[in-house]
CSV table of C-alpha atoms and ligand atoms in Angstrom, one decimal:
chain,number,residue,atom,x,y,z
A,20,MET,CA,-189.6,-128.4,-161.9
A,21,ARG,CA,-193.2,-129.4,-162.7
A,22,LEU,CA,-193.4,-133.0,-164.3
A,23,GLY,CA,-196.4,-134.3,-166.3
A,24,ILE,CA,-196.7,-138.0,-167.9
A,25,VAL,CA,-198.5,-138.1,-171.3
A,26,ILE,CA,-199.8,-141.6,-172.4
A,27,MET,CA,-200.2,-142.0,-176.1
A,28,ALA,CA,-203.4,-144.4,-176.4
A,29,ALA,CA,-205.5,-142.9,-179.2
A,30,GLY,CA,-204.5,-145.4,-181.9
A,31,LYS,CA,-206.6,-148.2,-183.4
A,32,GLY,CA,-204.3,-151.1,-183.5
A,33,THR,CA,-204.8,-152.0,-186.9
A,34,ARG,CA,-202.2,-154.7,-186.9
A,35,LEU,CA,-204.3,-156.7,-184.3
A,36,LYS,CA,-207.2,-157.0,-186.6
A,37,SER,CA,-209.5,-156.8,-183.7
A,38,LYS,CA,-212.7,-154.7,-183.0
A,39,ARG,CA,-211.3,-153.9,-179.6
A,40,PRO,CA,-209.0,-151.0,-179.4
A,41,LYS,CA,-205.3,-152.0,-178.9
A,42,VAL,CA,-204.8,-150.4,-175.4
A,43,LEU,CA,-207.8,-152.3,-174.0
A,44,HIS,CA,-206.4,-155.7,-175.1
A,45,GLU,CA,-205.1,-157.8,-172.0
A,46,ILE,CA,-202.1,-159.3,-170.8
A,47,GLY,CA,-201.5,-160.6,-167.4
A,48,GLY,CA,-205.4,-160.2,-166.9
A,49,ARG,CA,-205.5,-156.5,-167.3
A,50,PRO,CA,-205.6,-154.0,-170.2
A,51,LEU,CA,-202.2,-152.8,-171.7
A,52,LEU,CA,-203.2,-149.3,-170.8
A,53,ARG,CA,-203.8,-150.1,-167.1
A,54,HIS,CA,-200.3,-151.4,-166.8
A,55,VAL,CA,-198.8,-148.2,-168.2
A,56,ILE,CA,-201.1,-146.1,-165.9
A,57,ALA,CA,-200.1,-148.2,-163.0
A,58,ALA,CA,-196.4,-147.4,-163.5
A,59,ALA,CA,-197.0,-143.8,-164.3
A,60,VAL,CA,-199.1,-143.0,-161.0
A,61,GLN,CA,-196.1,-144.3,-159.0
A,62,VAL,CA,-193.9,-141.5,-160.6
A,63,VAL,CA,-196.4,-138.6,-160.6
A,64,PRO,CA,-200.0,-138.1,-159.0
A,65,PRO,CA,-202.8,-139.4,-161.1
A,66,GLN,CA,-204.0,-135.9,-162.0
A,67,ASP,CA,-200.6,-135.3,-163.7
A,68,VAL,CA,-201.1,-138.2,-165.9
A,69,LEU,CA,-202.7,-137.3,-169.3
A,70,VAL,CA,-204.0,-140.1,-171.5
A,71,ILE,CA,-204.4,-139.1,-175.0
A,72,VAL,CA,-207.6,-141.1,-176.3
A,73,GLY,CA,-209.0,-141.1,-179.9
A,74,HIS,CA,-210.1,-144.3,-181.5
A,75,GLN,CA,-213.1,-145.5,-179.2
A,76,ALA,CA,-212.2,-142.8,-176.9
A,77,GLU,CA,-215.2,-143.4,-174.6
A,78,ALA,CA,-214.5,-147.0,-174.2
A,79,VAL,CA,-210.9,-146.5,-173.6
A,80,ALA,CA,-211.5,-143.7,-171.0
A,81,ALA,CA,-214.4,-145.7,-169.1
A,82,ALA,CA,-212.0,-148.5,-168.8
A,83,VAL,CA,-209.6,-146.6,-166.7
A,84,ARG,CA,-211.3,-143.7,-165.3
A,85,ASP,CA,-211.4,-145.1,-161.9
A,86,THR,CA,-207.6,-144.4,-161.8
A,87,GLY,CA,-208.0,-140.8,-161.5
A,88,VAL,CA,-205.9,-139.8,-164.7
A,89,ARG,CA,-206.9,-136.9,-167.1
A,90,PHE,CA,-207.9,-137.5,-170.9
A,91,VAL,CA,-206.9,-135.6,-173.9
A,92,LEU,CA,-208.9,-136.0,-176.9
A,93,GLN,CA,-207.2,-136.7,-180.3
A,94,ALA,CA,-210.3,-137.0,-182.4
A,95,GLU,CA,-208.5,-138.0,-185.7
A,96,GLN,CA,-205.3,-140.1,-185.3
A,97,ARG,CA,-202.8,-138.6,-187.5
A,98,GLY,CA,-199.7,-139.9,-185.9
A,99,THR,CA,-197.7,-139.9,-182.6
A,100,GLY,CA,-196.7,-136.4,-183.5
A,101,HIS,CA,-200.1,-135.3,-183.9
A,102,ALA,CA,-201.1,-136.9,-180.6
A,103,MET,CA,-198.7,-134.6,-178.9
A,104,GLN,CA,-200.0,-131.5,-180.7
A,105,CYS,CA,-203.4,-132.3,-179.2
A,106,ALA,CA,-201.8,-132.3,-175.5
A,107,GLU,CA,-200.3,-128.8,-176.1
A,108,GLN,CA,-203.0,-127.1,-174.0
A,109,ALA,CA,-203.4,-129.6,-171.6
A,110,THR,CA,-199.8,-130.0,-170.7
A,111,GLY,CA,-199.4,-126.2,-170.3
A,112,ASP,CA,-198.6,-126.5,-166.6
A,113,TYR,CA,-195.6,-128.6,-166.8
A,114,ASP,CA,-191.9,-127.8,-167.4
A,115,GLU,CA,-190.7,-131.5,-168.3
A,116,LEU,CA,-192.9,-134.1,-169.9
A,117,ILE,CA,-192.4,-137.8,-169.8
A,118,VAL,CA,-194.0,-139.4,-172.8
A,119,LEU,CA,-195.3,-143.3,-172.7
A,120,SER,CA,-196.7,-145.5,-175.2
A,121,GLY,CA,-200.2,-147.3,-174.2
A,122,ASP,CA,-199.0,-150.3,-176.1
A,123,VAL,CA,-195.6,-150.8,-174.2
A,124,PRO,CA,-196.9,-152.5,-171.0
A,125,LEU,CA,-193.9,-154.0,-169.2
A,126,LEU,CA,-192.0,-150.7,-168.5
A,127,ARG,CA,-190.8,-150.5,-165.0
A,128,VAL,CA,-191.2,-147.7,-162.6
A,129,GLU,CA,-187.4,-147.7,-162.1
A,130,THR,CA,-186.8,-147.3,-165.7
A,131,ILE,CA,-189.1,-144.2,-166.0
A,132,LEU,CA,-187.1,-142.8,-163.1
A,133,ALA,CA,-183.9,-143.4,-164.7
A,134,LEU,CA,-185.0,-141.7,-167.8
A,135,ARG,CA,-186.5,-138.7,-165.9
A,136,ASP,CA,-183.1,-138.3,-164.0
A,137,PHE,CA,-180.8,-138.8,-167.1
A,138,HIS,CA,-183.0,-136.2,-168.9
A,139,LEU,CA,-182.6,-133.7,-166.1
A,140,ARG,CA,-178.9,-134.4,-165.5
A,141,GLU,CA,-178.1,-133.9,-169.2
A,142,GLN,CA,-180.4,-130.9,-169.5
A,143,ALA,CA,-181.7,-132.2,-172.8
A,144,ALA,CA,-184.5,-131.0,-175.0
A,145,MET,CA,-185.5,-134.6,-175.8
A,146,THR,CA,-184.3,-137.8,-174.2
A,147,LEU,CA,-185.1,-141.3,-175.8
A,148,LEU,CA,-185.4,-144.5,-173.9
A,149,THR,CA,-183.8,-147.1,-176.2
A,150,ALA,CA,-183.0,-150.8,-176.2
A,151,ALA,CA,-181.1,-153.3,-178.0
A,152,PRO,CA,-183.4,-156.4,-178.6
A,153,ASP,CA,-182.3,-159.7,-180.4
A,154,ASN,CA,-184.9,-158.7,-183.3
A,155,PRO,CA,-185.1,-154.9,-183.9
A,156,PHE,CA,-187.4,-155.7,-186.9
A,157,GLY,CA,-190.4,-153.2,-186.8
A,158,TYR,CA,-188.9,-150.6,-184.6
A,159,GLY,CA,-187.7,-147.2,-185.3
A,160,ARG,CA,-183.8,-147.4,-185.1
A,161,VAL,CA,-181.7,-144.6,-183.1
A,162,LEU,CA,-179.0,-143.0,-185.1
A,163,ARG,CA,-176.4,-141.7,-182.4
A,164,LYS,CA,-174.1,-138.6,-183.6
A,165,ARG,CA,-171.2,-140.7,-182.9
A,166,PRO,CA,-171.0,-144.6,-181.8
A,167,GLY,CA,-171.1,-144.5,-177.9
A,168,ALA,CA,-172.0,-140.8,-177.8
A,169,PRO,CA,-175.0,-140.0,-175.7
A,170,GLU,CA,-176.2,-137.6,-178.5
A,171,VAL,CA,-178.6,-138.6,-181.1
A,172,ALA,CA,-178.9,-137.4,-184.7
A,173,ALA,CA,-182.1,-138.8,-185.7
A,174,ILE,CA,-184.8,-141.7,-185.4
A,175,VAL,CA,-185.6,-143.6,-188.6
A,176,GLU,CA,-188.7,-145.7,-188.7
A,177,GLN,CA,-188.4,-149.4,-190.1
A,178,LYS,CA,-190.0,-148.5,-193.5
A,179,ALA,CA,-187.4,-145.7,-194.1
A,180,LEU,CA,-184.4,-147.4,-193.3
A,181,THR,CA,-181.6,-147.4,-195.9
A,182,PRO,CA,-179.7,-150.8,-196.4
A,183,ALA,CA,-176.8,-149.6,-194.2
A,184,GLN,CA,-179.2,-148.5,-191.5
A,185,GLN,CA,-180.8,-152.0,-191.4
A,186,SER,CA,-177.9,-153.4,-189.4
A,187,VAL,CA,-178.7,-150.6,-186.4
A,188,ARG,CA,-179.9,-152.7,-183.5
A,189,GLU,CA,-180.6,-149.9,-181.1
A,190,ILE,CA,-184.3,-149.1,-181.1
A,191,ASN,CA,-186.6,-146.4,-180.2
A,192,SER,CA,-189.0,-147.6,-177.3
A,193,GLY,CA,-191.5,-144.9,-178.1
A,194,ILE,CA,-190.8,-143.7,-174.6
A,195,TYR,CA,-189.5,-140.1,-174.3
A,196,ALA,CA,-188.8,-137.1,-172.0
A,197,PHE,CA,-189.1,-133.6,-173.4
A,198,ARG,CA,-188.4,-130.3,-172.2
A,199,ARG,CA,-191.8,-128.7,-172.9
A,200,ALA,CA,-190.5,-125.3,-174.0
A,201,ALA,CA,-188.4,-127.2,-176.5
A,202,LEU,CA,-191.0,-129.4,-177.7
A,203,TYR,CA,-193.9,-127.1,-178.7
A,204,PRO,CA,-192.0,-124.3,-180.6
A,205,HIS,CA,-190.7,-127.1,-183.1
A,206,ILE,CA,-193.8,-129.6,-183.1
A,207,GLY,CA,-195.3,-127.5,-186.2
A,208,GLN,CA,-192.3,-128.5,-188.2
A,209,LEU,CA,-193.5,-132.2,-188.6
A,210,ARG,CA,-194.5,-133.4,-191.9
A,211,ALA,CA,-196.6,-136.2,-193.1
A,212,ASP,CA,-194.1,-137.0,-195.8
A,213,ASN,CA,-193.7,-140.8,-195.0
A,214,ALA,CA,-195.2,-144.2,-195.6
A,215,HIS,CA,-198.0,-143.8,-193.3
A,216,ARG,CA,-198.8,-140.2,-194.2
A,217,GLU,CA,-198.9,-139.4,-190.6
A,218,LEU,CA,-196.9,-137.0,-188.2
A,219,TYR,CA,-194.2,-138.9,-186.4
A,220,LEU,CA,-193.0,-137.8,-183.0
A,221,THR,CA,-189.8,-139.7,-183.8
A,222,ASP,CA,-189.1,-136.9,-186.4
A,223,LEU,CA,-188.6,-134.3,-183.6
A,224,ALA,CA,-185.3,-136.2,-182.7
A,225,GLY,CA,-183.7,-134.9,-186.0
A,226,ILE,CA,-185.8,-131.6,-185.9
A,227,LEU,CA,-184.4,-130.7,-182.5
A,228,ALA,CA,-180.8,-131.9,-183.2
A,229,ASP,CA,-180.7,-129.9,-186.3
A,230,ALA,CA,-181.9,-126.8,-184.4
A,231,GLY,CA,-179.0,-127.2,-182.1
A,232,GLU,CA,-181.0,-128.6,-179.3
A,233,ARG,CA,-179.5,-131.5,-177.1
A,234,VAL,CA,-181.1,-134.8,-177.8
A,235,VAL,CA,-179.8,-137.8,-176.0
A,236,ALA,CA,-180.6,-141.4,-175.3
A,237,ILE,CA,-180.5,-143.9,-172.6
A,238,GLU,CA,-180.7,-147.5,-172.9
A,239,ALA,CA,-183.2,-149.5,-170.8
A,240,ALA,CA,-181.7,-152.1,-168.3
A,241,GLN,CA,-183.8,-154.7,-169.9
A,242,ALA,CA,-184.8,-154.9,-173.5
A,243,THR,CA,-187.8,-157.0,-172.8
A,244,GLU,CA,-189.3,-154.2,-170.7
A,245,VAL,CA,-189.8,-151.8,-173.8
A,246,LEU,CA,-191.1,-154.3,-176.1
A,247,GLY,CA,-194.4,-153.0,-177.7
A,248,ALA,CA,-197.7,-155.1,-178.4
A,249,ASN,CA,-198.6,-154.4,-182.1
A,250,THR,CA,-199.9,-157.9,-183.1
A,251,ILE,CA,-201.6,-160.7,-181.1
A,252,ALA,CA,-198.4,-162.7,-181.1
A,253,GLU,CA,-196.3,-159.8,-179.6
A,254,MET,CA,-199.0,-159.6,-177.0
A,255,MET,CA,-199.0,-163.1,-176.2
A,256,ASP,CA,-195.1,-163.1,-175.7
A,257,LEU,CA,-195.5,-160.0,-173.3
A,258,ASP,CA,-198.3,-161.9,-171.4
A,259,ARG,CA,-196.0,-165.0,-171.1
A,260,GLU,CA,-193.0,-162.8,-169.9
A,261,LEU,CA,-195.2,-161.1,-167.4
A,262,ARG,CA,-197.0,-164.4,-166.1
A,263,LEU,CA,-193.5,-165.9,-165.6
A,264,ALA,CA,-192.5,-162.8,-163.7
A,265,THR,CA,-195.4,-163.0,-161.4
A,266,ALA,CA,-194.8,-166.8,-160.9
A,267,ARG,CA,-191.3,-166.0,-160.0
A,268,ARG,CA,-192.3,-163.3,-157.6
A,269,LEU,CA,-194.5,-165.7,-155.9
A,270,MET,CA,-191.9,-168.6,-155.8
A,271,SER,CA,-189.5,-166.0,-154.4
A,272,GLU,CA,-192.0,-165.5,-151.6
A,273,GLY,CA,-192.2,-169.2,-150.8
A,274,VAL,CA,-194.8,-170.5,-153.0
A,275,THR,CA,-194.1,-173.9,-154.9
A,276,ILE,CA,-195.0,-174.0,-158.6
A,277,PHE,CA,-194.7,-177.0,-160.6
A,278,ARG,CA,-194.1,-176.3,-164.2
A,279,PRO,CA,-194.5,-172.5,-163.8
A,280,GLU,CA,-194.8,-172.1,-167.6
A,281,THR,CA,-198.2,-173.9,-167.5
A,282,VAL,CA,-199.9,-171.8,-164.9
A,283,THR,CA,-201.8,-168.7,-165.7
A,284,ILE,CA,-201.5,-166.0,-162.8
A,285,ASP,CA,-202.9,-162.6,-163.1
A,286,SER,CA,-200.6,-159.7,-161.9
A,287,ALA,CA,-202.7,-158.8,-158.8
A,288,VAL,CA,-202.9,-162.4,-157.4
A,289,GLU,CA,-201.4,-163.1,-153.8
A,290,VAL,CA,-200.4,-166.3,-152.5
A,291,GLY,CA,-199.2,-167.2,-149.1
A,292,PRO,CA,-196.1,-169.3,-148.4
A,293,ASP,CA,-196.0,-173.2,-148.3
A,294,THR,CA,-198.8,-173.2,-150.9
A,295,VAL,CA,-198.5,-175.5,-153.8
A,296,LEU,CA,-199.6,-174.9,-157.3
A,297,GLU,CA,-199.8,-177.9,-159.6
A,298,PRO,CA,-199.5,-177.4,-163.3
A,299,TYR,CA,-202.1,-175.7,-165.2
A,300,VAL,CA,-203.9,-173.8,-162.7
A,301,GLN,CA,-205.3,-170.5,-163.4
A,302,LEU,CA,-205.5,-167.8,-160.7
A,303,LEU,CA,-207.2,-164.6,-161.9
A,304,GLY,CA,-208.3,-161.2,-161.1
A,305,GLN,CA,-208.2,-160.2,-157.6
A,306,THR,CA,-207.5,-163.6,-156.1
A,307,ARG,CA,-206.0,-164.2,-152.8
A,308,ILE,CA,-204.7,-167.7,-151.5
A,309,GLY,CA,-203.6,-168.3,-148.1
A,310,SER,CA,-200.6,-170.3,-147.0
A,311,ASP,CA,-200.1,-174.1,-146.8
A,312,CYS,CA,-202.9,-174.8,-149.5
A,313,ARG,CA,-202.7,-177.1,-152.5
A,314,ILE,CA,-204.5,-176.1,-155.7
A,315,ARG,CA,-204.4,-179.2,-157.9
A,316,SER,CA,-204.2,-179.1,-161.7
A,317,TYR,CA,-206.8,-177.6,-164.0
A,318,THR,CA,-208.5,-175.5,-161.3
A,319,VAL,CA,-209.5,-172.2,-162.4
A,320,ILE,CA,-210.1,-169.5,-159.6
A,321,GLU,CA,-211.3,-166.0,-160.1
A,322,ASN,CA,-211.8,-163.1,-157.8
A,323,THR,CA,-211.8,-165.3,-154.8
A,324,THR,CA,-210.3,-165.5,-151.3
A,325,VAL,CA,-209.2,-168.8,-150.0
A,326,GLY,CA,-208.0,-169.3,-146.4
A,327,ASP,CA,-204.9,-171.2,-145.2
A,328,HIS,CA,-204.6,-175.0,-145.2
A,329,VAL,CA,-207.3,-175.4,-148.1
A,330,VAL,CA,-207.0,-178.1,-150.4
A,331,ILE,CA,-208.6,-177.5,-153.8
A,332,GLN,CA,-208.7,-180.7,-156.0
A,333,PRO,CA,-208.2,-181.0,-159.7
A,334,SER,CA,-210.6,-179.3,-162.1
A,335,CYS,CA,-212.8,-176.9,-160.0
A,336,VAL,CA,-214.1,-173.7,-161.4
A,337,ILE,CA,-214.6,-171.0,-158.6
A,338,ALA,CA,-215.6,-167.4,-158.9
A,339,ASP,CA,-216.3,-164.5,-156.6
A,340,SER,CA,-216.3,-166.4,-153.6
A,341,ALA,CA,-214.7,-167.0,-150.2
A,342,ILE,CA,-213.3,-170.3,-148.8
A,343,GLY,CA,-212.5,-170.7,-145.4
A,344,LYS,CA,-209.5,-172.0,-143.7
A,345,GLY,CA,-208.9,-175.9,-143.9
A,346,ALA,CA,-211.9,-176.5,-146.3
A,347,THR,CA,-211.6,-179.1,-149.1
A,348,ILE,CA,-213.2,-178.6,-152.5
A,349,GLY,CA,-213.7,-180.7,-155.4
A,350,PRO,CA,-212.7,-182.4,-157.6
A,351,PHE,CA,-214.8,-181.1,-160.3
A,352,ALA,CA,-216.8,-178.7,-158.2
A,353,ARG,CA,-218.2,-175.4,-159.4
A,354,LEU,CA,-218.5,-172.4,-157.0
A,355,ARG,CA,-220.3,-169.7,-158.8
A,356,PRO,CA,-220.5,-166.2,-157.5
A,357,GLY,CA,-221.4,-165.3,-154.0
A,358,CYS,CA,-220.3,-168.6,-152.1
A,359,HIS,CA,-218.9,-168.5,-148.6
A,360,ILE,CA,-217.5,-172.0,-147.6
A,361,GLY,CA,-217.1,-172.1,-143.9
A,362,GLU,CA,-213.8,-173.4,-142.1
A,363,GLY,CA,-213.2,-177.1,-142.6
A,364,ALA,CA,-216.2,-177.5,-144.7
A,365,HIS,CA,-216.1,-180.2,-147.6
A,366,ILE,CA,-217.6,-179.8,-151.2
A,367,GLY,CA,-217.1,-182.9,-153.1
A,368,ASN,CA,-217.2,-183.9,-156.9
A,369,PHE,CA,-219.8,-182.5,-158.9
A,370,VAL,CA,-221.3,-180.1,-156.4
A,371,GLU,CA,-222.4,-176.7,-158.0
A,372,MET,CA,-223.1,-173.8,-155.6
A,373,LYS,CA,-224.3,-170.3,-156.1
A,374,LYS,CA,-225.0,-167.4,-153.6
A,375,THR,CA,-224.7,-170.1,-150.9
A,376,ARG,CA,-223.3,-169.9,-147.3
A,377,MET,CA,-221.9,-173.3,-146.0
A,378,GLY,CA,-221.2,-173.2,-142.2
A,379,ALA,CA,-218.0,-174.6,-140.6
A,380,GLY,CA,-217.5,-178.2,-140.9
A,381,SER,CA,-220.6,-178.9,-143.1
A,382,LYS,CA,-220.3,-181.2,-146.0
A,383,ALA,CA,-221.9,-181.8,-149.5
A,384,ASN,CA,-219.8,-184.4,-150.8
A,385,HIS,CA,-221.4,-185.5,-154.0
A,386,LEU,CA,-223.6,-184.4,-157.0
A,387,SER,CA,-225.6,-181.6,-155.7
A,388,TYR,CA,-227.0,-178.0,-156.6
A,389,LEU,CA,-226.9,-175.7,-153.9
A,390,GLY,CA,-228.2,-172.1,-154.9
A,391,ASP,CA,-229.4,-169.3,-152.7
A,392,ALA,CA,-229.0,-171.4,-149.6
A,393,GLN,CA,-228.0,-170.6,-146.1
A,394,ILE,CA,-226.5,-173.7,-144.6
A,395,GLY,CA,-225.5,-173.8,-140.9
A,396,SER,CA,-222.6,-175.7,-139.4
A,397,GLY,CA,-222.3,-179.3,-139.0
A,398,VAL,CA,-224.7,-180.0,-141.7
A,399,ASN,CA,-224.5,-183.1,-143.9
A,400,VAL,CA,-226.0,-182.7,-147.5
A,401,GLY,CA,-226.4,-186.1,-149.0
A,402,ALA,CA,-225.5,-187.0,-152.5
A,403,GLY,CA,-227.9,-185.7,-155.3
A,404,THR,CA,-229.6,-183.0,-153.1
A,405,ILE,CA,-231.0,-180.1,-155.1
A,406,THR,CA,-232.3,-176.9,-153.8
A,407,CYS,CA,-235.3,-176.0,-156.2
A,408,ASN,CA,-234.6,-172.2,-155.9
A,409,TYR,CA,-236.4,-171.0,-159.0
A,410,ASP,CA,-240.0,-171.2,-160.1
A,411,GLY,CA,-239.4,-169.8,-163.6
A,412,VAL,CA,-239.9,-166.2,-162.5
A,413,ASN,CA,-238.3,-165.6,-159.1
A,414,LYS,CA,-235.6,-167.0,-156.9
A,415,TYR,CA,-236.1,-168.3,-153.4
A,416,GLN,CA,-234.0,-168.9,-150.2
A,417,THR,CA,-233.5,-172.4,-148.5
A,418,LEU,CA,-232.4,-172.1,-144.8
A,419,ILE,CA,-230.8,-175.3,-143.6
A,420,GLU,CA,-229.9,-174.7,-139.6
A,421,ASP,CA,-227.2,-176.4,-137.7
A,422,GLY,CA,-226.8,-180.0,-137.5
A,423,VAL,CA,-229.3,-180.9,-140.1
A,424,PHE,CA,-228.8,-184.2,-142.0
A,425,ILE,CA,-230.2,-184.2,-145.6
A,426,GLY,CA,-230.8,-187.8,-147.0
A,427,SER,CA,-229.6,-188.5,-150.6
A,428,ASP,CA,-231.6,-187.5,-153.4
A,429,SER,CA,-233.6,-184.9,-151.7
A,430,ALA,CA,-235.3,-181.8,-153.5
A,431,LEU,CA,-235.8,-178.8,-151.1
A,432,VAL,CA,-238.4,-176.6,-152.6
A,433,ALA,CA,-237.7,-173.0,-151.7
A,434,PRO,CA,-238.6,-170.9,-149.9
A,435,VAL,CA,-238.1,-173.6,-147.1
A,436,ILE,CA,-236.4,-173.9,-143.6
A,437,ILE,CA,-235.0,-177.2,-142.3
A,438,GLY,CA,-235.0,-176.3,-138.4
A,439,ALA,CA,-231.8,-177.4,-136.6
A,440,GLY,CA,-230.9,-180.8,-135.9
A,441,ALA,CA,-233.7,-182.2,-138.3
A,442,TYR,CA,-233.4,-185.3,-140.8
A,443,VAL,CA,-234.8,-185.2,-144.1
A,444,ALA,CA,-235.3,-188.8,-145.5
A,445,ALA,CA,-233.7,-189.8,-148.7
A,446,GLY,CA,-235.5,-189.2,-151.7
A,447,SER,CA,-237.9,-186.4,-150.2
A,448,VAL,CA,-239.3,-183.6,-151.9
A,449,ILE,CA,-239.6,-181.1,-149.2
A,450,THR,CA,-242.2,-178.3,-149.7
A,451,GLU,CA,-243.1,-177.3,-146.3
A,452,ASN,CA,-240.8,-176.2,-143.4
A,453,VAL,CA,-239.2,-178.9,-141.2
A,454,PRO,CA,-239.3,-178.2,-137.6
A,455,ALA,CA,-236.1,-178.7,-135.5
A,456,GLU,CA,-235.2,-182.2,-134.5
A,457,ALA,CA,-237.9,-183.7,-136.6
A,458,LEU,CA,-237.8,-186.3,-139.5
A,459,ALA,CA,-239.4,-185.4,-142.6
A,460,LEU,CA,-240.5,-188.0,-145.2
A,461,GLY,CA,-241.6,-186.5,-148.4
A,462,ARG,CA,-241.9,-189.5,-150.6
A,463,ALA,CA,-244.6,-192.1,-151.6
A,464,ARG,CA,-244.5,-195.3,-149.4
A,465,GLN,CA,-243.1,-198.2,-150.7
A,466,VAL,CA,-245.1,-201.2,-152.0
A,467,ASN,CA,-243.7,-204.6,-152.6
A,468,LYS,CA,-245.9,-206.8,-154.8
A,469,LEU,CA,-244.7,-210.3,-153.9
A,470,HIS,CA,-243.8,-212.8,-157.1
A,471,TRP,CA,-244.8,-210.0,-159.4
A,472,ALA,CA,-241.6,-210.4,-161.6
A,473,LYS,CA,-241.9,-214.1,-161.9
A,474,ASN,CA,-245.3,-214.0,-162.7
A,475,LEU,CA,-244.5,-211.5,-165.4
A,476,ARG,CA,-241.7,-213.8,-166.8
A,477,ALA,CA,-244.1,-216.8,-166.8
A,478,ARG,CA,-246.7,-214.8,-168.8
A,479,ARG,CA,-244.1,-214.0,-171.5
A,480,GLU,CA,-242.9,-217.7,-171.7
A,481,ALA,CA,-246.4,-218.8,-172.3
A,482,ARG,CA,-246.9,-216.2,-175.3
A,483,LYS,CA,-243.8,-217.4,-176.9
A,484,SER,CA,-245.0,-221.1,-177.2
A,485,GLU,CA,-248.5,-220.1,-178.7
A,486,PRO,CA,-248.4,-221.0,-182.5
A,487,PRO,CA,-248.1,-217.7,-184.7
A,488,LYS,CA,-251.5,-216.6,-186.1
B,516,UD1,C1,-193.5,-146.2,-182.5
B,516,UD1,C2,-192.6,-145.4,-183.0
B,516,UD1,C3,-191.1,-146.3,-183.4
B,516,UD1,C4,-190.9,-147.1,-182.1
B,516,UD1,C5,-192.3,-147.8,-181.5
B,516,UD1,C6,-191.9,-148.4,-180.2
B,516,UD1,C7,-193.5,-143.5,-184.3
B,516,UD1,C8,-193.8,-142.9,-185.4
B,516,UD1,N1,-192.8,-144.5,-184.0
B,516,UD1,O1,-193.9,-147.0,-183.7
B,516,UD1,O2,-190.1,-145.4,-183.6
B,516,UD1,O3,-189.9,-148.1,-182.3
B,516,UD1,O4,-193.3,-146.9,-181.3
B,516,UD1,O5,-192.9,-149.2,-179.7
B,516,UD1,O6,-193.9,-143.0,-183.3
B,516,UD1,N2,-201.1,-143.3,-180.9
B,516,UD1,C9,-201.8,-142.3,-180.8
B,516,UD1,N3,-202.3,-141.5,-181.9
B,516,UD1,C10,-201.8,-141.7,-183.0
B,516,UD1,C11,-201.0,-143.0,-183.4
B,516,UD1,C12,-200.5,-143.5,-182.5
B,516,UD1,O7,-202.0,-142.0,-179.6
B,516,UD1,O8,-202.3,-140.9,-184.0
B,516,UD1,C13,-200.6,-144.2,-179.9
B,516,UD1,C14,-200.9,-145.7,-180.0
B,516,UD1,O9,-202.2,-145.8,-179.4
B,516,UD1,C15,-199.7,-146.3,-179.4
B,516,UD1,C16,-198.7,-145.3,-179.5
B,516,UD1,O10,-199.2,-144.1,-179.8
B,516,UD1,O11,-200.2,-146.6,-178.0
B,516,UD1,C17,-197.6,-145.9,-180.6
B,516,UD1,O12,-198.1,-146.1,-181.8
B,516,UD1,P1,-197.9,-147.2,-182.9
B,516,UD1,O13,-198.8,-146.9,-183.9
B,516,UD1,O14,-198.0,-148.5,-182.1
B,516,UD1,O15,-196.4,-146.9,-183.2
B,516,UD1,P2,-195.3,-147.9,-183.7
B,516,UD1,O16,-195.5,-148.0,-185.1
B,516,UD1,O17,-195.1,-149.0,-182.7
B,517,CA,CA1,-196.5,-149.8,-181.1
């Protein structure tokens, strides 16, 4: 038996009122379609997954091309039945087809396997995956031949329900299995005589049943996993479900998450045991946090690797960087892409860094901008230090070797090298390299004018007592 999976993803998503195609809207930090593909490729190899694209086909394909799936073009979107008509040639090699919807993203692999196994065991022409959610409004309803029987007589779309059918709670999930040899001989019978003037794939249930083919249904274990995302509000409901599931997974792995309903954790994020996440933390993209860390409130971390025993104080913004074991960051620190913070280093409040490597045990505790800098270990960067890395056209490197002490409020005009163990006096503007172990002073010598202020005040007083002119 050769099994292929078709994912319908050509629709526009009119109900979203968005320029972006529906299947590229994100939940849990990745597009709907990516969630569906991730499940599909655990059932069959990627080359046996066919994604039907149409609306903004190029953009949709480009967003998932790296997964190795194949694409079928549905140039005009004339309904789900028409989408499957477009896939007739491309599916020619398969005996059985599983059809998934690009906008039903929470479907679990176990459920796809259960659908496949049930379909094969029942030797059905068509098998529907169904559910009985609390609110069935908007979904197609499944009419069984007899209550409790596996056989299905038809699917009726919401807009076509008779008053009596309104009370049917069993919904069509839009996920099916077909025996291909039963599907294509009958697919030409679909008619667009409905509210949307489209060819409905759902009509095949009735068509096949009437032709004496076996049409059956299996209910999903959890109604939530087959919920569709047709509106932004529905999508955000699914996003919340998914992120709560991610938070629960992490908690089951030993992570403490205070007020898990407030955190935003993308699906791919990993966190080690005994790490504590405070309320309103966001961990995004491919972020990995070690064990025994504390990530405090309002911190946002994206695509970053954090070692063990790291403390990230409140309100830090960190992206595309790596933070070594035992470092402390923040509060209010910003690490822009390309930062490497060494073991045990300290990055304090109001420090901004970009493409900067900070060695082990080095400190920049207050109010600095460090960009395009290579900083050794055991370095102390004083409050208010600025790397002047940009001349309006090009960016230049600052090299600060091991054990350097940079006095407060220094400007390091790149390209410049501060040799190992050197001191830079506070308030310096450093434009030339500093030799190792030297003291660099780059500021005007101080002049004290004795009694100057007292004299000034005396002159003012004298002017006040003059008669007005
Ligand atoms: C569909 C089902 C409905 C079911 C619901 C479950 C039909 C007629 N109705 O309704 O019974 O309860 O799913 O979520 O199928 N698509 C294409 N090409 C098209 C039209 C749609 O590829 O021409 C794709 C869409 O991108 C989407 C999927 O098919 O991923 C479902 O289409 P959608 O318009 O969302 O169908 P529903 O109205 O939700
Ligand atoms: Ca839908």
